[in-house]
PDB file of C-alpha atoms and ligand atoms in Angstrom:
ATOM      1  CA  MET L  66       0.000   0.000   0.000  1.00 98.00           C
ATOM      2  CA  ILE L  67       0.991   3.631  -0.469  1.00 98.00           C
ATOM      3  CA  ASP L  68       0.399   6.641   1.798  1.00 98.00           C
ATOM      4  CA  SER L  69      -0.296   9.279  -0.866  1.00 98.00           C
ATOM      5  CA  HIS L  70       0.208  12.284   1.429  1.00 98.00           C
ATOM      6  CA  VAL L  71       2.376  12.447   4.541  1.00 98.00           C
ATOM      7  CA  HIS L  72       4.597  15.309   5.741  1.00 98.00           C
ATOM      8  CA  LEU L  73       7.498  13.154   6.809  1.00 98.00           C
ATOM      9  CA  ASP L  74       9.730  16.245   6.972  1.00 98.00           C
ATOM     10  CA  ALA L  75       7.703  17.593   9.932  1.00 98.00           C
ATOM     11  CA  ASP L  76       9.303  18.059  13.375  1.00 97.00           C
ATOM     12  CA  GLN L  77       7.108  15.249  14.731  1.00 97.00           C
ATOM     13  CA  TYR L  78       9.292  12.770  12.812  1.00 97.00           C
ATOM     14  CA  PRO L  79      12.817  13.525  14.043  1.00 95.00           C
ATOM     15  CA  ASP L  80      13.949  10.091  12.825  1.00 94.00           C
ATOM     16  CA  PRO L  81      11.630   8.776  10.073  1.00 97.00           C
ATOM     17  CA  SER L  82      13.317   5.338  10.087  1.00 97.00           C
ATOM     18  CA  GLY L  83      11.002   4.091  12.835  1.00 97.00           C
ATOM     19  CA  ALA L  84       7.870   5.288  11.040  1.00 97.00           C
ATOM     20  CA  ILE L  85       9.105   3.721   7.794  1.00 98.00           C
ATOM     21  CA  LYS L  86       9.801   0.399   9.530  1.00 98.00           C
ATOM     22  CA  ARG L  87       6.352   0.359  11.187  1.00 98.00           C
ATOM     23  CA  ALA L  88       4.780   1.248   7.816  1.00 98.00           C
ATOM     24  CA  HIS L  89       6.620  -1.615   6.139  1.00 98.00           C
ATOM     25  CA  ASP L  90       5.444  -4.043   8.837  1.00 98.00           C
ATOM     26  CA  ALA L  91       1.858  -2.867   8.214  1.00 98.00           C
ATOM     27  CA  GLY L  92       2.167  -3.439   4.451  1.00 98.00           C
ATOM     28  CA  VAL L  93       2.718   0.224   3.538  1.00 98.00           C
ATOM     29  CA  SER L  94       5.807   0.117   1.374  1.00 96.00           C
ATOM     30  CA  ALA L  95       5.867   3.613  -0.123  1.00 98.00           C
ATOM     31  CA  MET L  96       4.808   7.158   0.654  1.00 98.00           C
ATOM     32  CA  VAL L  97       4.400  10.404  -1.263  1.00 98.00           C
ATOM     33  CA  VAL L  98       5.861  13.278   0.745  1.00 98.00           C
ATOM     34  CA  PRO L  99       4.708  16.712  -0.441  1.00 98.00           C
ATOM     35  CA  GLY L 100       6.721  19.803   0.460  1.00 98.00           C
ATOM     36  CA  VAL L 101       4.921  22.907   1.682  1.00 96.00           C
ATOM     37  CA  GLY L 102       7.501  25.599   0.866  1.00 95.00           C
ATOM     38  CA  PRO L 103      11.202  26.248   0.161  1.00 95.00           C
ATOM     39  CA  ALA L 104      12.739  24.783   3.351  1.00 95.00           C
ATOM     40  CA  SER L 105      10.282  21.878   3.448  1.00 97.00           C
ATOM     41  CA  ASN L 106      10.965  21.126  -0.229  1.00 97.00           C
ATOM     42  CA  ARG L 107      14.689  20.829   0.456  1.00 98.00           C
ATOM     43  CA  ALA L 108      14.020  18.507   3.398  1.00 98.00           C
ATOM     44  CA  VAL L 109      11.702  16.352   1.293  1.00 98.00           C
ATOM     45  CA  LEU L 110      14.351  15.909  -1.410  1.00 98.00           C
ATOM     46  CA  GLU L 111      16.849  14.920   1.269  1.00 98.00           C
ATOM     47  CA  LEU L 112      14.435  12.272   2.624  1.00 98.00           C
ATOM     48  CA  ALA L 113      13.933  10.871  -0.874  1.00 98.00           C
ATOM     49  CA  ARG L 114      17.705  10.515  -1.310  1.00 98.00           C
ATOM     50  CA  LYS L 115      17.923   8.748   2.042  1.00 98.00           C
ATOM     51  CA  TYR L 116      14.999   6.386   1.417  1.00 98.00           C
ATOM     52  CA  PRO L 117      14.952   5.666  -2.337  1.00 97.00           C
ATOM     53  CA  GLY L 118      11.998   3.645  -3.580  1.00 96.00           C
ATOM     54  CA  ILE L 119      10.138   4.353  -0.329  1.00 97.00           C
ATOM     55  CA  VAL L 120       9.869   8.152  -0.104  1.00 98.00           C
ATOM     56  CA  PHE L 121       8.582   9.760  -3.308  1.00 98.00           C
ATOM     57  CA  PRO L 122       9.010  13.542  -3.127  1.00 98.00           C
ATOM     58  CA  ALA L 123       6.771  16.331  -4.403  1.00 98.00           C
ATOM     59  CA  LEU L 124       7.635  20.029  -4.279  1.00 98.00           C
ATOM     60  CA  GLY L 125       5.025  22.609  -3.374  1.00 98.00           C
ATOM     61  CA  PHE L 126       3.918  25.919  -1.972  1.00 97.00           C
ATOM     62  CA  HIS L 127       1.163  25.591   0.627  1.00 94.00           C
ATOM     63  CA  PRO L 128      -1.587  28.145  -0.032  1.00 91.00           C
ATOM     64  CA  GLU L 129      -2.158  28.952   3.641  1.00 90.00           C
ATOM     65  CA  ARG L 130       1.455  29.300   4.707  1.00 86.00           C
ATOM     66  CA  PHE L 131       2.828  31.907   2.301  1.00 79.00           C
ATOM     67  CA  GLU L 132       1.975  35.271   0.779  1.00 78.00           C
ATOM     68  CA  HIS L 133       1.010  34.728  -2.843  1.00 75.00           C
ATOM     69  CA  SER L 134       3.667  36.887  -4.436  1.00 76.00           C
ATOM     70  CA  GLU L 135       5.221  36.193  -7.794  1.00 76.00           C
ATOM     71  CA  ASP L 136       8.689  36.009  -6.196  1.00 81.00           C
ATOM     72  CA  GLY L 137       7.630  33.476  -3.572  1.00 82.00           C
ATOM     73  CA  ALA L 138       6.235  31.069  -6.123  1.00 92.00           C
ATOM     74  CA  ARG L 139       9.098  31.707  -8.572  1.00 95.00           C
ATOM     75  CA  ALA L 140      11.751  30.172  -6.334  1.00 94.00           C
ATOM     76  CA  VAL L 141       9.663  27.010  -5.925  1.00 97.00           C
ATOM     77  CA  LEU L 142       8.908  26.812  -9.656  1.00 97.00           C
ATOM     78  CA  ASP L 143      12.632  27.065 -10.398  1.00 97.00           C
ATOM     79  CA  MET L 144      13.335  24.228  -7.974  1.00 98.00           C
ATOM     80  CA  ILE L 145      10.584  22.079  -9.537  1.00 98.00           C
ATOM     81  CA  GLU L 146      12.183  22.536 -12.971  1.00 98.00           C
ATOM     82  CA  ARG L 147      15.647  21.740 -11.648  1.00 98.00           C
ATOM     83  CA  GLU L 148      14.510  18.646  -9.758  1.00 98.00           C
ATOM     84  CA  ARG L 149      12.050  17.380 -12.387  1.00 98.00           C
ATOM     85  CA  ALA L 150      13.829  14.029 -12.733  1.00 97.00           C
ATOM     86  CA  SER L 151      13.717  13.239  -9.016  1.00 97.00           C
ATOM     87  CA  ILE L 152      10.148  14.264  -8.089  1.00 98.00           C
ATOM     88  CA  CYS L 153       6.783  12.555  -8.603  1.00 98.00           C
ATOM     89  CA  ALA L 154       4.444  15.571  -8.400  1.00 98.00           C
ATOM     90  CA  VAL L 155       3.931  19.299  -7.906  1.00 98.00           C
ATOM     91  CA  GLY L 156       2.378  19.893  -4.488  1.00 96.00           C
ATOM     92  CA  GLU L 157       1.061  20.600  -2.260  1.00 97.00           C
ATOM     93  CA  VAL L 158      -0.397  23.667  -3.911  1.00 97.00           C
ATOM     94  CA  GLY L 159      -3.927  24.999  -3.997  1.00 97.00           C
ATOM     95  CA  LEU L 160      -6.271  27.580  -2.535  1.00 95.00           C
ATOM     96  CA  PRO L 161      -6.580  28.821   1.071  1.00 93.00           C
ATOM     97  CA  TRP L 162      -9.561  27.942   3.252  1.00 91.00           C
ATOM     98  CA  TYR L 163      -8.316  27.752   6.846  1.00 90.00           C
ATOM     99  CA  GLY L 164      -6.743  30.670   8.693  1.00 83.00           C
ATOM    100  CA  GLU L 165      -7.624  34.282   9.382  1.00 78.00           C
ATOM    101  CA  ARG L 166      -7.024  35.774   5.957  1.00 80.00           C
ATOM    102  CA  ALA L 167      -8.171  32.838   3.868  1.00 80.00           C
ATOM    103  CA  GLY L 168     -11.552  34.454   3.249  1.00 82.00           C
ATOM    104  CA  ASP L 169     -10.179  37.776   1.913  1.00 89.00           C
ATOM    105  CA  ALA L 170     -11.078  38.282  -1.734  1.00 88.00           C
ATOM    106  CA  GLY L 171      -7.624  39.738  -2.454  1.00 88.00           C
ATOM    107  CA  VAL L 172      -5.856  36.773  -0.888  1.00 89.00           C
ATOM    108  CA  ILE L 173      -7.992  34.285  -2.821  1.00 92.00           C
ATOM    109  CA  ASP L 174      -7.468  36.097  -6.120  1.00 93.00           C
ATOM    110  CA  ALA L 175      -3.697  36.098  -5.617  1.00 91.00           C
ATOM    111  CA  ALA L 176      -3.788  32.422  -4.645  1.00 94.00           C
ATOM    112  CA  LYS L 177      -5.753  31.585  -7.802  1.00 96.00           C
ATOM    113  CA  LEU L 178      -3.071  33.199  -9.960  1.00 95.00           C
ATOM    114  CA  THR L 179      -0.390  31.252  -8.084  1.00 95.00           C
ATOM    115  CA  LEU L 180      -2.260  27.969  -8.510  1.00 97.00           C
ATOM    116  CA  ALA L 181      -2.660  28.628 -12.240  1.00 97.00           C
ATOM    117  CA  ARG L 182       1.117  29.105 -12.534  1.00 97.00           C
ATOM    118  CA  PHE L 183       1.817  25.801 -10.769  1.00 98.00           C
ATOM    119  CA  ALA L 184      -0.822  24.066 -12.881  1.00 98.00           C
ATOM    120  CA  ARG L 185       0.765  25.284 -16.114  1.00 98.00           C
ATOM    121  CA  ALA L 186       4.208  24.214 -14.873  1.00 98.00           C
ATOM    122  CA  ALA L 187       2.887  20.748 -13.991  1.00 98.00           C
ATOM    123  CA  VAL L 188       1.474  20.336 -17.498  1.00 98.00           C
ATOM    124  CA  ALA L 189       4.674  21.605 -19.143  1.00 98.00           C
ATOM    125  CA  LEU L 190       6.796  19.196 -17.071  1.00 98.00           C
ATOM    126  CA  ASP L 191       4.312  16.285 -17.326  1.00 98.00           C
ATOM    127  CA  LEU L 192       3.840  16.011 -13.550  1.00 98.00           C
ATOM    128  CA  PRO L 193       0.645  15.478 -11.545  1.00 98.00           C
ATOM    129  CA  LEU L 194      -0.713  18.048  -9.068  1.00 98.00           C
ATOM    130  CA  ILE L 195      -1.401  17.449  -5.357  1.00 98.00           C
ATOM    131  CA  LEU L 196      -4.138  19.913  -4.446  1.00 98.00           C
ATOM    132  CA  HIS L 197      -5.126  21.467  -1.136  1.00 97.00           C
ATOM    133  CA  ALA L 198      -8.586  22.882  -1.910  1.00 96.00           C
ATOM    134  CA  PRO L 199     -10.995  22.276   0.991  1.00 94.00           C
ATOM    135  CA  HIS L 200     -14.764  22.762   0.827  1.00 94.00           C
ATOM    136  CA  ALA L 201     -15.840  25.521  -1.589  1.00 93.00           C
ATOM    137  CA  ARG L 202     -12.263  25.910  -2.847  1.00 96.00           C
ATOM    138  CA  ALA L 203     -12.472  22.507  -4.564  1.00 97.00           C
ATOM    139  CA  GLY L 204     -14.790  23.761  -7.301  1.00 97.00           C
ATOM    140  CA  GLU L 205     -12.630  26.853  -7.823  1.00 97.00           C
ATOM    141  CA  ALA L 206      -9.454  24.763  -8.053  1.00 98.00           C
ATOM    142  CA  LEU L 207     -11.193  22.397 -10.472  1.00 98.00           C
ATOM    143  CA  ALA L 208     -11.969  25.306 -12.825  1.00 98.00           C
ATOM    144  CA  ILE L 209      -8.347  26.508 -12.690  1.00 98.00           C
ATOM    145  CA  ILE L 210      -6.743  23.143 -13.405  1.00 98.00           C
ATOM    146  CA  ARG L 211      -9.162  22.372 -16.237  1.00 98.00           C
ATOM    147  CA  GLU L 212      -8.384  25.733 -17.785  1.00 98.00           C
ATOM    148  CA  ALA L 213      -4.666  24.830 -17.602  1.00 98.00           C
ATOM    149  CA  HIS L 214      -5.368  21.440 -19.257  1.00 98.00           C
ATOM    150  CA  VAL L 215      -4.096  19.466 -16.275  1.00 98.00           C
ATOM    151  CA  THR L 216      -4.713  15.748 -16.856  1.00 97.00           C
ATOM    152  CA  ARG L 217      -3.323  14.245 -13.626  1.00 98.00           C
ATOM    153  CA  ALA L 218      -4.309  15.588 -10.202  1.00 98.00           C
ATOM    154  CA  VAL L 219      -5.468  14.521  -6.755  1.00 98.00           C
ATOM    155  CA  PHE L 220      -7.746  16.530  -4.461  1.00 98.00           C
ATOM    156  CA  HIS L 221      -6.135  15.663  -1.150  1.00 97.00           C
ATOM    157  CA  TRP L 222      -8.333  15.081   1.958  1.00 95.00           C
ATOM    158  CA  HIS L 223     -11.245  16.076  -0.196  1.00 95.00           C
ATOM    159  CA  LYS L 224     -14.293  17.809   1.291  1.00 94.00           C
ATOM    160  CA  SER L 225     -16.837  19.498  -0.940  1.00 93.00           C
ATOM    161  CA  ASP L 226     -20.457  19.193  -1.993  1.00 94.00           C
ATOM    162  CA  GLU L 227     -21.454  16.113  -3.953  1.00 95.00           C
ATOM    163  CA  GLN L 228     -21.966  17.963  -7.224  1.00 97.00           C
ATOM    164  CA  THR L 229     -18.366  19.223  -7.175  1.00 97.00           C
ATOM    165  CA  THR L 230     -17.097  15.768  -6.262  1.00 97.00           C
ATOM    166  CA  ARG L 231     -18.911  14.304  -9.259  1.00 97.00           C
ATOM    167  CA  ALA L 232     -17.437  16.980 -11.535  1.00 98.00           C
ATOM    168  CA  ILE L 233     -13.921  16.159 -10.266  1.00 98.00           C
ATOM    169  CA  ILE L 234     -14.425  12.448 -10.912  1.00 97.00           C
ATOM    170  CA  GLY L 235     -15.983  13.167 -14.302  1.00 97.00           C
ATOM    171  CA  ALA L 236     -12.934  15.219 -15.279  1.00 97.00           C
ATOM    172  CA  GLY L 237     -10.744  12.188 -14.563  1.00 97.00           C
ATOM    173  CA  TYR L 238      -9.024  13.420 -11.403  1.00 98.00           C
ATOM    174  CA  PHE L 239      -8.399  11.484  -8.194  1.00 98.00           C
ATOM    175  CA  ILE L 240      -9.768  12.051  -4.696  1.00 98.00           C
ATOM    176  CA  SER L 241      -7.893  11.108  -1.569  1.00 98.00           C
ATOM    177  CA  LEU L 242      -9.408   9.859   1.685  1.00 98.00           C
ATOM    178  CA  SER L 243      -7.889  10.369   5.132  1.00 97.00           C
ATOM    179  CA  PRO L 244      -8.203   8.417   8.422  1.00 98.00           C
ATOM    180  CA  GLU L 245     -11.452  10.330   8.981  1.00 97.00           C
ATOM    181  CA  VAL L 246     -13.206   7.663   6.878  1.00 97.00           C
ATOM    182  CA  ALA L 247     -12.959   5.466   9.971  1.00 97.00           C
ATOM    183  CA  TYR L 248     -15.084   7.721  12.149  1.00 97.00           C
ATOM    184  CA  ARG L 249     -16.616  10.751  10.415  1.00 97.00           C
ATOM    185  CA  ALA L 250     -19.983  10.564   8.608  1.00 96.00           C
ATOM    186  CA  ARG L 251     -19.099  13.170   5.964  1.00 95.00           C
ATOM    187  CA  ASP L 252     -16.003  11.261   4.842  1.00 96.00           C
ATOM    188  CA  GLN L 253     -17.833   7.932   5.044  1.00 97.00           C
ATOM    189  CA  ASP L 254     -20.507   9.186   2.637  1.00 96.00           C
ATOM    190  CA  LEU L 255     -17.745  10.216   0.246  1.00 96.00           C
ATOM    191  CA  ALA L 256     -16.014   6.835   0.649  1.00 97.00           C
ATOM    192  CA  ARG L 257     -19.211   5.023  -0.367  1.00 96.00           C
ATOM    193  CA  MET L 258     -19.839   7.068  -3.518  1.00 95.00           C
ATOM    194  CA  LEU L 259     -16.345   7.129  -5.068  1.00 97.00           C
ATOM    195  CA  PRO L 260     -15.576   4.812  -7.993  1.00 97.00           C
ATOM    196  CA  ALA L 261     -12.820   2.327  -7.087  1.00 98.00           C
ATOM    197  CA  ASP L 262     -10.552   3.656  -9.831  1.00 98.00           C
ATOM    198  CA  ARG L 263     -10.634   7.269  -8.576  1.00 98.00           C
ATOM    199  CA  MET L 264      -9.654   6.984  -4.917  1.00 98.00           C
ATOM    200  CA  LEU L 265      -6.381   7.246  -3.044  1.00 98.00           C
ATOM    201  CA  VAL L 266      -5.598   6.922   0.656  1.00 98.00           C
ATOM    202  CA  GLU L 267      -3.484   9.214   2.810  1.00 98.00           C
ATOM    203  CA  THR L 268      -2.704   9.976   6.434  1.00 98.00           C
ATOM    204  CA  ASP L 269      -1.736  13.674   6.075  1.00 98.00           C
ATOM    205  CA  GLY L 270       0.550  12.986   9.033  1.00 98.00           C
ATOM    206  CA  PRO L 271       1.515  14.469  11.395  1.00 98.00           C
ATOM    207  CA  TRP L 272      -2.041  15.901  11.475  1.00 97.00           C
ATOM    208  CA  ALA L 273      -3.664  14.329  14.572  1.00 97.00           C
ATOM    209  CA  HIS L 274      -6.858  12.393  13.906  1.00 97.00           C
ATOM    210  CA  GLY L 275      -9.729  11.423  16.213  1.00 97.00           C
ATOM    211  CA  GLY L 276     -11.796   8.289  16.639  1.00 96.00           C
ATOM    212  CA  GLN L 277      -9.652   5.169  16.890  1.00 96.00           C
ATOM    213  CA  PHE L 278      -6.553   7.277  16.093  1.00 98.00           C
ATOM    214  CA  ALA L 279      -6.956   9.702  19.014  1.00 98.00           C
ATOM    215  CA  GLY L 280      -3.813  10.192  21.069  1.00 97.00           C
ATOM    216  CA  ARG L 281      -1.542   8.440  18.530  1.00 97.00           C
ATOM    217  CA  LEU L 282       1.091  10.067  16.348  1.00 98.00           C
ATOM    218  CA  THR L 283      -0.207   9.879  12.766  1.00 98.00           C
ATOM    219  CA  GLU L 284       2.097   7.641  10.708  1.00 98.00           C
ATOM    220  CA  PRO L 285       1.950   5.946   7.280  1.00 98.00           C
ATOM    221  CA  ALA L 286       1.295   2.603   9.045  1.00 98.00           C
ATOM    222  CA  MET L 287      -2.237   3.890   9.746  1.00 98.00           C
ATOM    223  CA  ILE L 288      -3.023   3.386   6.041  1.00 98.00           C
ATOM    224  CA  LYS L 289      -3.721  -0.236   6.924  1.00 98.00           C
ATOM    225  CA  GLU L 290      -6.578   0.925   9.181  1.00 98.00           C
ATOM    226  CA  VAL L 291      -7.828   3.398   6.568  1.00 98.00           C
ATOM    227  CA  VAL L 292      -8.009   0.610   3.974  1.00 98.00           C
ATOM    228  CA  ALA L 293      -9.782  -1.672   6.466  1.00 98.00           C
ATOM    229  CA  ALA L 294     -12.361   1.052   7.195  1.00 98.00           C
ATOM    230  CA  LEU L 295     -12.898   1.602   3.473  1.00 98.00           C
ATOM    231  CA  ALA L 296     -13.380  -2.105   2.825  1.00 98.00           C
ATOM    232  CA  HIS L 297     -16.015  -2.222   5.564  1.00 98.00           C
ATOM    233  CA  LEU L 298     -17.843   0.870   4.253  1.00 97.00           C
ATOM    234  CA  ARG L 299     -17.814  -0.334   0.658  1.00 97.00           C
ATOM    235  CA  CYS L 300     -18.779  -3.922   1.560  1.00 97.00           C
ATOM    236  CA  THR L 301     -15.726  -5.351  -0.110  1.00 98.00           C
ATOM    237  CA  THR L 302     -12.449  -6.962   0.933  1.00 98.00           C
ATOM    238  CA  PHE L 303      -9.332  -5.416   2.391  1.00 98.00           C
ATOM    239  CA  GLU L 304      -7.298  -6.875  -0.484  1.00 98.00           C
ATOM    240  CA  GLU L 305      -9.517  -5.292  -3.108  1.00 98.00           C
ATOM    241  CA  VAL L 306      -9.284  -1.795  -1.610  1.00 98.00           C
ATOM    242  CA  ALA L 307      -5.541  -2.168  -1.040  1.00 98.00           C
ATOM    243  CA  ALA L 308      -4.987  -3.255  -4.643  1.00 98.00           C
ATOM    244  CA  ALA L 309      -7.188  -0.532  -6.136  1.00 98.00           C
ATOM    245  CA  THR L 310      -5.783   2.390  -4.113  1.00 98.00           C
ATOM    246  CA  THR L 311      -2.202   1.231  -4.698  1.00 98.00           C
ATOM    247  CA  ALA L 312      -2.789   0.910  -8.445  1.00 98.00           C
ATOM    248  CA  ASN L 313      -4.385   4.373  -8.504  1.00 98.00           C
ATOM    249  CA  SER L 314      -1.386   5.880  -6.721  1.00 98.00           C
ATOM    250  CA  ARG L 315       0.966   4.264  -9.203  1.00 97.00           C
ATOM    251  CA  THR L 316      -1.094   5.542 -12.122  1.00 97.00           C
ATOM    252  CA  LEU L 317      -1.187   9.077 -10.764  1.00 98.00           C
ATOM    253  CA  PHE L 318       2.406   9.401  -9.566  1.00 98.00           C
ATOM    254  CA  ARG L 319       3.983   6.863 -11.964  1.00 95.00           C
ATOM    255  CA  THR L 320       5.891   5.353  -9.067  1.00 88.00           C
ATOM    256  CA  LYS L 321       7.356   2.008 -10.045  1.00 74.00           C
ATOM    257  CA  SER L 322       8.663   0.328  -6.932  1.00 54.00           C
ATOM    258  CA  SER L 323       6.569  -1.477  -4.328  1.00 45.00           C
TER     259      SER L 323
HETATM  260 ZN1   ZN H1080      -0.783  18.255   3.544  1.00 69.37          ZN
END
């Protein structure tokens, strides 16, 4: 299995070897690690060099952590071009929803321009996009990436209305489910309606989850529990969900190993 979104460069993982070992023991043999900005992107590349075939790096610019200036995005775009051969995606990038200024029209407009630039770069470099576009931002991000002719993208930890979800699926993009599918009705409804060939699984570690995960450090090994919850919700087998989500990850990120 593959954790399609974990911030293994975060302070909560001072030595990722333990988390990688526990993941391996749980059947999670690879993970996509998206950077959130310049320093994080450098750390992610370092992790990928240290754990080849296990850590697959993506380089990004998190929409809620940085001012959307042309200069800020430029440095990341330059790095993406330079590192094209060693990365599996552009991300995470997207549109802001959480945080004090995320509702300001000016901030959103600037973020939309930034996202369009990353989307065009992803197309030019033939890389998929990892999108952070919660709730109402999902539909807006969908319009931007379609306009840029993006063909490969995942809406990470997706949450939007059903109509938008159906439009995302119809456009051929992927949707990723987090540990919340084990305990939250909204995510469980989504898990039941997604076609098997459109869904990925992720932990978004170190983000702390509730339900059966409460009080535990979020690690890629938890993917085993996410897949088990999905199998239960979709009235199918663990093996079937594991095979489908792993195949989808490989299709999206073109990762070869494990
Ligand atoms: Zn993330």
